[in-house]
Coordinates of C-alpha atoms in Angstrom, one line a residue:
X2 CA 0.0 0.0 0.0
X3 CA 2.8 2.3 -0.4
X4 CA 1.4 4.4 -3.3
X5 CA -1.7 5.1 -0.8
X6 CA 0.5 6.6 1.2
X7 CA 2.5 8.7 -1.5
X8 CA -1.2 10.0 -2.3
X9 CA -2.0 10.9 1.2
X10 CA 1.4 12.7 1.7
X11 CA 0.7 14.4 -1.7
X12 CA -2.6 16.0 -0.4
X13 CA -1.7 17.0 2.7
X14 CA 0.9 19.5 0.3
X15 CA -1.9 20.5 -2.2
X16 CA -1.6 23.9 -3.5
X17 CA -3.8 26.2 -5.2
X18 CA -1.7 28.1 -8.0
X19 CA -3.1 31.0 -9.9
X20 CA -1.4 31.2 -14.0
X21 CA -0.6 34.8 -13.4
X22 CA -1.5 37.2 -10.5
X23 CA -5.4 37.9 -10.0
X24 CA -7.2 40.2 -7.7
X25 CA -7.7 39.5 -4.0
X26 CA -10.7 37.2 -3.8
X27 CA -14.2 38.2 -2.4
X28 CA -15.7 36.1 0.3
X29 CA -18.5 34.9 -2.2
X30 CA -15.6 33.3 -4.3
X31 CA -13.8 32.2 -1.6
X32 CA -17.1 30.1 -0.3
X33 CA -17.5 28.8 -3.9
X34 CA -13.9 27.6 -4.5
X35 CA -13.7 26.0 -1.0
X36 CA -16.5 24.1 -2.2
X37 CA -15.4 23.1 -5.7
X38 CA -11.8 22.2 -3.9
X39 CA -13.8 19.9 -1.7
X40 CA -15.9 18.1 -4.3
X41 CA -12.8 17.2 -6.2
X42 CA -10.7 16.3 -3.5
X43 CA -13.5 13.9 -2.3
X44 CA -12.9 11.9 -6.3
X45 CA -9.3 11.2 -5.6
X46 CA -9.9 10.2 -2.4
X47 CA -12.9 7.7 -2.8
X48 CA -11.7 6.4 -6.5
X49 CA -8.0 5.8 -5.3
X50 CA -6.9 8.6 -8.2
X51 CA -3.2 9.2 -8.1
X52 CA -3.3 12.8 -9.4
X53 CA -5.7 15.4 -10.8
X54 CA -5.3 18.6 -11.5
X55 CA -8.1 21.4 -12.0
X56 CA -10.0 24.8 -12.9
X57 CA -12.4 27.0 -13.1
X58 CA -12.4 29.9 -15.5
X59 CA -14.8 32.9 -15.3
X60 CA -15.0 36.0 -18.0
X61 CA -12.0 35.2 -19.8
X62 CA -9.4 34.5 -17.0
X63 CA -7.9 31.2 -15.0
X64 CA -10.2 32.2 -11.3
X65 CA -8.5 28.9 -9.7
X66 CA -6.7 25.8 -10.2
X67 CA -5.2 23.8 -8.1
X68 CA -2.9 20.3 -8.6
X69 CA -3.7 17.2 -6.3
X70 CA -1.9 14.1 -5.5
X71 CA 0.6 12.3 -7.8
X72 CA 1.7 12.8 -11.5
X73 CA 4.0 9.7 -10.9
X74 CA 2.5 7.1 -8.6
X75 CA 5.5 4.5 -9.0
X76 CA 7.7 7.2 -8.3
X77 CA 6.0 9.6 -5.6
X78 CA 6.0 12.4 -7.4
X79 CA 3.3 15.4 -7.2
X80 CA 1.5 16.5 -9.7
X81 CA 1.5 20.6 -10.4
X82 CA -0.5 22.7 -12.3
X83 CA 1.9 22.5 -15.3
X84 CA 1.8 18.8 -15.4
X85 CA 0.9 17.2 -18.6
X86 CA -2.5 15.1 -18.9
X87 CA -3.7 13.4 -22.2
X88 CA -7.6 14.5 -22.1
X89 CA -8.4 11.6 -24.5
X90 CA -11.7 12.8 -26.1
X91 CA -11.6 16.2 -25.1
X92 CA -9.3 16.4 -28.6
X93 CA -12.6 16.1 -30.5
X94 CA -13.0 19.7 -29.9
X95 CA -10.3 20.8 -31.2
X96 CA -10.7 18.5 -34.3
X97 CA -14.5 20.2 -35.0
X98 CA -12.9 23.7 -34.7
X99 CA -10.1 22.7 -37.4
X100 CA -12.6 21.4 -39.8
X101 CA -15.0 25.1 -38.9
X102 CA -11.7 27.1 -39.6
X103 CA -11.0 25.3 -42.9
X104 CA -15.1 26.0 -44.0
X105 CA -14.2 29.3 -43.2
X106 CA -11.6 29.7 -45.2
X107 CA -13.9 28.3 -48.8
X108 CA -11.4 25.1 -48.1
X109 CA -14.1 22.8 -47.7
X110 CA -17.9 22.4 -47.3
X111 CA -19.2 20.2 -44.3
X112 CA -22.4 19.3 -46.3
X113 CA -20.0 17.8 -49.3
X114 CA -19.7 14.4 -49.3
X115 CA -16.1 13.1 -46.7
X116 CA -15.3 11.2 -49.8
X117 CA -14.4 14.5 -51.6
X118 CA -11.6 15.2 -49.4
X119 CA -10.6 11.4 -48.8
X120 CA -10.6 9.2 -52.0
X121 CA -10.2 6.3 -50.0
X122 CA -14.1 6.2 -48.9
X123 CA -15.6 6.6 -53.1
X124 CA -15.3 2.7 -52.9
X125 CA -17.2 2.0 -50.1
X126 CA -20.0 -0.3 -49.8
X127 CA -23.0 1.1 -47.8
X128 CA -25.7 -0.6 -45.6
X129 CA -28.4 0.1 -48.6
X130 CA -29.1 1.2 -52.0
X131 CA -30.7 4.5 -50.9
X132 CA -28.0 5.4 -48.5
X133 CA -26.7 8.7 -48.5
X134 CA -23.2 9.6 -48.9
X135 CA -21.2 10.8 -45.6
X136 CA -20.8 14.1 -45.5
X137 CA -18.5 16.1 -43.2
X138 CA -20.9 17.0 -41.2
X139 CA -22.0 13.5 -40.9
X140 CA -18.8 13.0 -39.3
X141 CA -19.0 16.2 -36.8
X142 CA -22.1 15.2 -35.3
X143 CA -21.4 11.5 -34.9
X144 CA -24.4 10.5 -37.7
X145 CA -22.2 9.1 -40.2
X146 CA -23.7 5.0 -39.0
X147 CA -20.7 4.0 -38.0
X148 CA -20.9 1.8 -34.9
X149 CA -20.1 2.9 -31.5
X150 CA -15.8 2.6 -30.8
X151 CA -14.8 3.2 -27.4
X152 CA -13.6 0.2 -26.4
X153 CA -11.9 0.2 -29.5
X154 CA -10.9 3.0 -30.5
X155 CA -9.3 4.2 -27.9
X156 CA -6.2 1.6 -28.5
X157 CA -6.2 3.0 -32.7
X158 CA -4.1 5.9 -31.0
X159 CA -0.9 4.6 -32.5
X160 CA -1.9 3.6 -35.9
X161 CA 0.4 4.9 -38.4
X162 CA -1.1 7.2 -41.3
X163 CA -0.6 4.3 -43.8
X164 CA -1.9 1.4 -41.8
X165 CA -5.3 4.1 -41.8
X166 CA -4.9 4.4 -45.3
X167 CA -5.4 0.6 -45.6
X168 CA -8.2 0.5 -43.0
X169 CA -10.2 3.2 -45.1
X170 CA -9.6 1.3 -47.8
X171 CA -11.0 -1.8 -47.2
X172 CA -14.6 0.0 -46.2
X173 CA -16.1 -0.1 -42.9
X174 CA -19.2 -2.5 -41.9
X175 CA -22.3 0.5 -41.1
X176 CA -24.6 0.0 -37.8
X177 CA -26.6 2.4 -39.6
X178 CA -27.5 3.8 -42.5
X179 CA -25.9 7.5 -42.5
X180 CA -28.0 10.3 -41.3
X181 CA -30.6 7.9 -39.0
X182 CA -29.0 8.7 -35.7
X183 CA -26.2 9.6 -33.5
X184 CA -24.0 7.3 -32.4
X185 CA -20.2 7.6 -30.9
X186 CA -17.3 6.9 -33.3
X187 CA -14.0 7.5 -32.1
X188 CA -12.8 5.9 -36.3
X189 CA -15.3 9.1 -37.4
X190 CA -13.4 11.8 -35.7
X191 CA -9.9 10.0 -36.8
X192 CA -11.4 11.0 -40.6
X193 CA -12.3 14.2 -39.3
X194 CA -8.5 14.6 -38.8
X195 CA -7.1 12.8 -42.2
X196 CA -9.7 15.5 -43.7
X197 CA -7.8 18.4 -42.1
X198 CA -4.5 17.0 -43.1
X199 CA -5.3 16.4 -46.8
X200 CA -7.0 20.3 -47.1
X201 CA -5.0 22.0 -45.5
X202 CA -1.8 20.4 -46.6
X203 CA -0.2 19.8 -43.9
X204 CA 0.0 17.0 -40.5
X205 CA -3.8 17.4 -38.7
X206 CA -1.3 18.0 -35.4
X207 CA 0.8 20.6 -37.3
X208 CA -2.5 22.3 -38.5
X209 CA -4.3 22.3 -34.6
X210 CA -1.0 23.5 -33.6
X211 CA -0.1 26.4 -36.1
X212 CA -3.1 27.4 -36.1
X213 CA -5.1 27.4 -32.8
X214 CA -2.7 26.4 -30.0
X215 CA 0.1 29.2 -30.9
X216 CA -2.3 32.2 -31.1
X217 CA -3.6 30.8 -28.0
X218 CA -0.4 30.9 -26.4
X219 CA -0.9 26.6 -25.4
X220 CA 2.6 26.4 -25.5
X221 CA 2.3 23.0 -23.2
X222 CA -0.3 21.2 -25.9
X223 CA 0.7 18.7 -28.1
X224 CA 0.1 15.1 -29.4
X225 CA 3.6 13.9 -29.7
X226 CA 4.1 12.5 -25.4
X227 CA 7.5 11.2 -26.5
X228 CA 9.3 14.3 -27.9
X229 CA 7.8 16.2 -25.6
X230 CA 9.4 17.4 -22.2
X231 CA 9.0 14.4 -20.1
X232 CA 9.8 15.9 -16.6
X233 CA 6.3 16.9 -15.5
X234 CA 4.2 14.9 -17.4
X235 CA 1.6 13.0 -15.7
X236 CA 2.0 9.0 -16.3
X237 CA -1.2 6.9 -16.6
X238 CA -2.0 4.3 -14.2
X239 CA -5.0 1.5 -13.8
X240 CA -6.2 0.3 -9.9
X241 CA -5.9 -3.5 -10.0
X242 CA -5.4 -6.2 -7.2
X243 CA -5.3 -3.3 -4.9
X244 CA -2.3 -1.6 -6.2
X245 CA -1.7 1.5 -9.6
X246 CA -0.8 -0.5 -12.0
X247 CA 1.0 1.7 -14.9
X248 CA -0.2 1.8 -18.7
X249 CA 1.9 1.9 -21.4
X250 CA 2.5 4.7 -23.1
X251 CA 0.8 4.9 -26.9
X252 CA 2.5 7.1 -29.0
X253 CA 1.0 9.9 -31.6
X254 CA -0.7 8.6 -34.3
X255 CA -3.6 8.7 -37.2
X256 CA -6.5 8.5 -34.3
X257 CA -5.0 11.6 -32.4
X258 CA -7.6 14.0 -33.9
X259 CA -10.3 11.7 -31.7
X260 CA -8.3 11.8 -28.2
X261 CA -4.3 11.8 -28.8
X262 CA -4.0 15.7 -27.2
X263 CA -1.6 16.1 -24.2
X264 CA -2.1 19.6 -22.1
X265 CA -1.9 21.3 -18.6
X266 CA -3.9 23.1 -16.8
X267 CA -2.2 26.1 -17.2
X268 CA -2.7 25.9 -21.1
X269 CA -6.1 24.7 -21.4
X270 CA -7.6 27.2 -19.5
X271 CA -6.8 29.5 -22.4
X272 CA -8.9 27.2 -24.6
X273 CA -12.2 27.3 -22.2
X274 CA -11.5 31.2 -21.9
X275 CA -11.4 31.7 -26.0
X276 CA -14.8 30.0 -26.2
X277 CA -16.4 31.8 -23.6
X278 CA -15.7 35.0 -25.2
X279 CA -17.9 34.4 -27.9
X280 CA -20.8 34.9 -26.0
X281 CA -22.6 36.9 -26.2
X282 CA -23.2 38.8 -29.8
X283 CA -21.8 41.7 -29.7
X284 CA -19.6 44.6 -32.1
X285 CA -16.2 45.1 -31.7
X286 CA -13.1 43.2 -32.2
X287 CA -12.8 39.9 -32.9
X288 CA -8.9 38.7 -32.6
X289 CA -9.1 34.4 -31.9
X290 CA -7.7 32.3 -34.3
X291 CA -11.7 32.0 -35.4
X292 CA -14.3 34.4 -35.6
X293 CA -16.6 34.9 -32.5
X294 CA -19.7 33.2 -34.6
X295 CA -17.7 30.2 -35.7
X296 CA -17.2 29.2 -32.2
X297 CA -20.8 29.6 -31.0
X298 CA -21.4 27.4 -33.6
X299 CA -19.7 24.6 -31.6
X300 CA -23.6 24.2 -29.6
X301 CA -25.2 23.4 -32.9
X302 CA -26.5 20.3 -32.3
X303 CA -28.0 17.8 -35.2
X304 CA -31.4 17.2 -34.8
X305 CA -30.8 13.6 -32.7
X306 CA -31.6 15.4 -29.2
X307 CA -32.2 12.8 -26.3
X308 CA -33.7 13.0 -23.2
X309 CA -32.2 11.9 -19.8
X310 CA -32.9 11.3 -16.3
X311 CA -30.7 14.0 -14.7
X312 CA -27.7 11.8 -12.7
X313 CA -28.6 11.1 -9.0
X314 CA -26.6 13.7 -6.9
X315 CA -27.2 16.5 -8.7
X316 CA -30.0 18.1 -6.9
X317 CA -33.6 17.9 -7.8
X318 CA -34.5 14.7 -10.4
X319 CA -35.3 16.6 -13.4
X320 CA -35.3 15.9 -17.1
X321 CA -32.2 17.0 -19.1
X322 CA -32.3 17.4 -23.3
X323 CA -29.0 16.4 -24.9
X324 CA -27.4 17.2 -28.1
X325 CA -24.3 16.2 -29.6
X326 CA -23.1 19.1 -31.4
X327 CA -19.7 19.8 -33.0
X328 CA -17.3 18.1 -30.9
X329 CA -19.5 19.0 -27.8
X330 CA -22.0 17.7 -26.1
X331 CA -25.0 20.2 -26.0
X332 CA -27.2 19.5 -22.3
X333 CA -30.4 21.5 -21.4
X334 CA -30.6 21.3 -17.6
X335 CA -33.6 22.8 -15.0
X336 CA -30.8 24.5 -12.7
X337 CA -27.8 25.3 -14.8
X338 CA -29.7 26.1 -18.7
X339 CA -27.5 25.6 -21.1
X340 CA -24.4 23.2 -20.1
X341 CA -21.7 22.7 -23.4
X342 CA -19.5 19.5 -22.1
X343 CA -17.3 16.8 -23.2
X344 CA -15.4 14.1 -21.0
X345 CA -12.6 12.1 -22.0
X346 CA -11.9 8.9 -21.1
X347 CA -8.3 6.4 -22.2
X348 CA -6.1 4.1 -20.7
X349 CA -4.5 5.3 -17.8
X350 CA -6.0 9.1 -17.9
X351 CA -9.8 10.6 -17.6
X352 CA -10.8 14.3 -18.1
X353 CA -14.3 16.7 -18.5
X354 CA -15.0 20.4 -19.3
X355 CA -18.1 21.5 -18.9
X356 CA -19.2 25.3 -19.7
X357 CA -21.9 27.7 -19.1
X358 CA -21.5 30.2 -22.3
X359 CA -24.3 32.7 -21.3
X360 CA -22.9 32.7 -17.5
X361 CA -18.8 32.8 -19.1
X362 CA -18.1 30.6 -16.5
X363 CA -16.4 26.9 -17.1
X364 CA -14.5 24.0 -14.9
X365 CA -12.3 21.4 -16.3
X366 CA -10.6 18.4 -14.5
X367 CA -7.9 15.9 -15.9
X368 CA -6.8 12.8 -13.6
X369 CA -4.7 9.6 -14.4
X370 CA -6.2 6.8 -14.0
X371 CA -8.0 4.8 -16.6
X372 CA -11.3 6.0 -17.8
X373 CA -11.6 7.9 -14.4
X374 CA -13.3 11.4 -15.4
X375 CA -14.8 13.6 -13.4
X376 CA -18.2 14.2 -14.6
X377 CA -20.3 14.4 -11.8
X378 CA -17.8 16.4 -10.1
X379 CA -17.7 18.9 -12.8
X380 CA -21.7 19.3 -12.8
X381 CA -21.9 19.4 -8.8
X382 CA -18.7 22.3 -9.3
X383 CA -21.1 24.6 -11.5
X384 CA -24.2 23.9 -9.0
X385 CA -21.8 25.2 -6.7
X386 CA -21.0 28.1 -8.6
X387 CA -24.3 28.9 -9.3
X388 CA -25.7 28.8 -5.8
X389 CA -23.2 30.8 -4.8
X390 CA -23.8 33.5 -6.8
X391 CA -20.1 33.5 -9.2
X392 CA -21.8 32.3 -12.0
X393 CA -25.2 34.0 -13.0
X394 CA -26.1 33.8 -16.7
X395 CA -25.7 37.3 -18.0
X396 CA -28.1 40.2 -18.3
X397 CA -29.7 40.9 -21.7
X398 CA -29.3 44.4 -22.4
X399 CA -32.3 46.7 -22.7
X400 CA -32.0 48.1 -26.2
X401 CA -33.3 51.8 -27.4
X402 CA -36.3 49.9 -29.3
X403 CA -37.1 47.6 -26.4
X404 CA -36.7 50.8 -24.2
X405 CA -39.2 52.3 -26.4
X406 CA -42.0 49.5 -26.4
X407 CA -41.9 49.9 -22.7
X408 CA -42.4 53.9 -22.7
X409 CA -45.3 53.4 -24.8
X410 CA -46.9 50.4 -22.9
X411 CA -46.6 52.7 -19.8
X412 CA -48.6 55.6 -21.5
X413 CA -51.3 53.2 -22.6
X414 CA -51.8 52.3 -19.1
X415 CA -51.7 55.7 -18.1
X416 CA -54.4 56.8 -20.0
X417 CA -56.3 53.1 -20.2
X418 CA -56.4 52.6 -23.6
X419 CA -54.0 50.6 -25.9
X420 CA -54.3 53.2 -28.7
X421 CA -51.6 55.1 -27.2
X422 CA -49.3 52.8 -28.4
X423 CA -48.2 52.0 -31.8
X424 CA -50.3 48.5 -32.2
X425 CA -49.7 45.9 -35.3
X426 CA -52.6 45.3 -37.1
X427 CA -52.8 42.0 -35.6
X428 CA -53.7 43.0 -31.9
X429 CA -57.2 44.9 -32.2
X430 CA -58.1 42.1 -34.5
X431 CA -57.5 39.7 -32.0
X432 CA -59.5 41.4 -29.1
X433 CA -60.9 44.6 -30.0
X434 CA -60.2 47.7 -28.6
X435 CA -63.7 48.3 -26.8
X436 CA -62.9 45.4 -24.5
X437 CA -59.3 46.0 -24.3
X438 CA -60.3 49.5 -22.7
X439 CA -62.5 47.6 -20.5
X440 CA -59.8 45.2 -19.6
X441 CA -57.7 47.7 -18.3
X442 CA -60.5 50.0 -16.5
X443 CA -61.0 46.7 -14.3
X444 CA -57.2 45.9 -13.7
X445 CA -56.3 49.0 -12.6
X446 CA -59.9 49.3 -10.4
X447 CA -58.7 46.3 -8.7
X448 CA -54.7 47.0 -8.2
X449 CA -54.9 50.4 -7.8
X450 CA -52.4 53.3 -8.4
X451 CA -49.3 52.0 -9.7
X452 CA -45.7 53.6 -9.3
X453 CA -44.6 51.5 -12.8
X454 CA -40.6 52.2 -11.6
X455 CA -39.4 48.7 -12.4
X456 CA -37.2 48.3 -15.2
X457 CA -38.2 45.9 -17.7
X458 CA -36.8 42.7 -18.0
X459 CA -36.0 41.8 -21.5
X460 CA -36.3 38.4 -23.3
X461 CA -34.3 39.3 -26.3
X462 CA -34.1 42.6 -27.8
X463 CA -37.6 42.7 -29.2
X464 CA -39.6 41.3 -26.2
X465 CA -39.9 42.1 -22.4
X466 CA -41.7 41.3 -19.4
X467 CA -42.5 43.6 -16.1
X468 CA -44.0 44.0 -13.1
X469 CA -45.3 46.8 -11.1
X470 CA -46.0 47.4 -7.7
X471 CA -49.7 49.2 -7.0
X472 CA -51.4 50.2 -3.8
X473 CA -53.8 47.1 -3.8
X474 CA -51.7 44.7 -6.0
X475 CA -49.4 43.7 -9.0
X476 CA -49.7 44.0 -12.8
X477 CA -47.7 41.7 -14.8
X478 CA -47.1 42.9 -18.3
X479 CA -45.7 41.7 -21.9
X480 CA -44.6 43.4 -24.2
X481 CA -43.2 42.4 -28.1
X482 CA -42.4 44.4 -31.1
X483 CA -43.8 43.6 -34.4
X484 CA -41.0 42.6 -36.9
X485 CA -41.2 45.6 -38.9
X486 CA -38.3 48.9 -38.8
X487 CA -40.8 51.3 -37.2
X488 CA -42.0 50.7 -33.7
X489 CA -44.9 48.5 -33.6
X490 CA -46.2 46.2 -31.0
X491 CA -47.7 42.6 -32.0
X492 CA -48.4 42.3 -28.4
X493 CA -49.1 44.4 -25.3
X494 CA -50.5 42.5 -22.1
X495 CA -51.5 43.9 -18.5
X496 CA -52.9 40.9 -16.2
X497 CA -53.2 40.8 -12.8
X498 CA -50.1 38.9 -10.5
X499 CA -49.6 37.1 -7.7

């Protein structure tokens, strides 16, 4: 049991480490990291992990991370902050934003057929005579009908580009015809990354690495373990007959597009911050190594969505919609809204991001040992954050023209009639304006005098909702413009509220 007791020494010395200097912490965040320190410590302790190391990232910078237990469990040796994972699946992301990057650049189309940009495929045999052709996209969204690879794929990682030249070439056997559904393949993501290599000219790693880790400053990412610095790189282990047992290394290969990337926490936060800053919309300047819209478009899901019992521990059982999107998984939960994940699983290391775009807040985790992730943990990290109060989604501006829809609204209950607005033809033909009068003569009868001093609360720049406080009661109110230039209103709604 003496690697138990390397681990145990290597938490007691567990450090938080910021990338760079930040500002002194509030108590709010110091409550929410204390919390997010202790769900993660609690993994390594009760799934025998030898080292993890971990983040959370909020409006663009690295808010805490922190390095625990061993990098080396054979050895003893701690893991840091700089310590070199491999985050298996979590590559697929960078593989989708490649491919979105090339479109970009008129090099390719993701509704052309794959076989345009890899001959080998124009031979294939598919499950039927009406099958489609794979297309790129296809291949993005895991719909291409290829069978689900885990197992598998995860032990391709080596293959040399020839040897995948042969496998393409002798066809693949189809679970599906393409287009019917999603299903996992680790082999579709590996032709995602023989497609970058052939468009673009050059190695899929050199590509990912010329062209989004260097403006990114990721100067500790990579796919090649073996050249790389091997000092403080994190060595995979498995837990078996009660002792870490260590993995073999697998060097860089033709599958590394689906889960060969190596990073540190002190890189990849750079990624998770570079995403976030796409949202929301907005002018201004737009300097990543892709547009601000191309990566939003990473939470466009195909049209497979799921349904899920939410995992037990998360708070309150809910329902949660799930998407697979462009190298993401896309999750609609009743707490959080809008979750854009991905976990990573391979022999000897596990990993998870998972990020809330409209909040700009996002936690990632890398351990290693086998196919140990830290999903729950990341999900219960971001409950965390939310209840705390560090990671609220952000506030929809109020616009001039929504602004304006809600100055008018207030005059036409002022002088209780909805004529004093600018109505679309489509409201007094829905209720006339006799009863509409009448409709607010007996609201405002039973509420009373109303100060109308709360600020609207908008639902996108056309639409808005409000409430006012009277002397004998609320109003709630709607309000939404008419898609037209001029001010108009297709709806405008006083009812009485709780």
């Amino acid at each position: 049991m003496r690697n138990i007791k390397l681990l145990a020494a290597a938490m007691a010395i567990a450090v938080p480490c910021a990338a760079s200097a930040q500002p002194a912490p509030s108590v709010a965040t110091e409550a929410a990291v204390a919390r997010v320190d202790a769900i993660f410590s609690e993994l390594v302790r009760e799934k025998r992990v030898p080292g993890m190391t971990y983040g959370i990232v909020k409006d663009g910078r690295l808010l805490h991370v922190r390095a625990i237990g061993l990098r080396d469990a054979e050895r003893g040796l701690p893991a840091t902050v700089d310590t070199r994972f491999r985050i298996a699946s979590m590559s697929k992301a960078f593989t989708a934003m490649a491919i979105l990057k090339l479109r970009d650049a008129g090099k390719l189309s993701l509704d052309a057929p794959a076989e345009a940009y890899v001959p080998h495929l124009r031979g294939w045999r598919y499950p039927t005579s009406d099958s489609p052709r794979i297309t790129v996209r296809d291949l993005l969204h895991h719909s291409a009908g290829f069978v689900e690879d885990n197992p598998w794929g995860d032990r391709q990682q080596p293959l040399s580009e020839d040897s995948f030249s042969a496998m393409l070439g002798a066809g693949v056997p189809f679970a599906n015809a393409p287009g019917l559904r999603m299903e996992y393949s680790n082999y579709g993501y590996a032709l995602l990354g023989r497609i970058v290599g052939t468009v673009s000219g050059v190695r899929y790693q050199d590509y990912i690495g010329q062209q989004l880790l260097a403006p990114l400053q990721m100067r500790s990412t990579g796919y090649d373990i073996f050249t790389a610095p091997g000092a403080d790189r994190a060595r995979g282990f498995r837990w078996q007959d009660e002792r870490w047992v260590r993995e073999p290394d697998m060097a860089d290969g033709a599958f590394g597009a689906m889960g060969g990337m190596e990073t540190t926490a002190n890189d990849y936060w750079r990624w998770v911050a570079f995403l976030m800053n796409a949202w929301p919309a907005r002018d201004g300047a737009d300097a990543g190594p892709v547009s601000r819209a191309t990566a939003r478009e990473i939470v466009r899901g195909s049209n497979f969505t799921t349904t899920r019992a939410r995992p037990v521990g998360l708070g309150a059982p809910c329902r949660q919609a799930v998407s697979y999107a462009m190298g993401w998984s896309v999750v609609d939960d009743c707490d959080l809204g809008r979750v854009v994940t991905h976990g990573g699983g391979y022999p000897g290391f596990g990993s998870v991001v998972a990020m809330l775009p409209d909040a700009g807040v996002g936690v990632f985790a890398f351990t290693n040992r086998t196919y140990t992730g830290a999903s729950q943990q990341a999900w219960r990290a971001l409950l965390a954050l939310r209840e705390t109060g560090l990671a609220p989604d952000r506030a929809i501006p109020v616009g001039s023209g929504l602004a304006a829809a809600y100055a008018v609204a207030k005059a036409a209950w002022t002088a209780g009639d909805p004529q004093r607005a600018p109505l679309a033809d489509n409201v007094l033909l829905d209720r006339d304006v006799t009863r509409r009068r009448a409709d607010i003569a007996t609201l405002k009868a039973s509420v009373g005098d109303c100060a109308m001093a709360e600020p609207i609360a908008p639902t996108s720049a056309m639409e808005g909702s409000f409430s006012w406080t009277c002397t004998k009661g609320r109003v709630a109110g709607r309000v939404q413009r008419a898609p037209t230039p001029t001010l108009s209103l297709q709806v405008l709604d006083f009812t009485p509220a709780p």
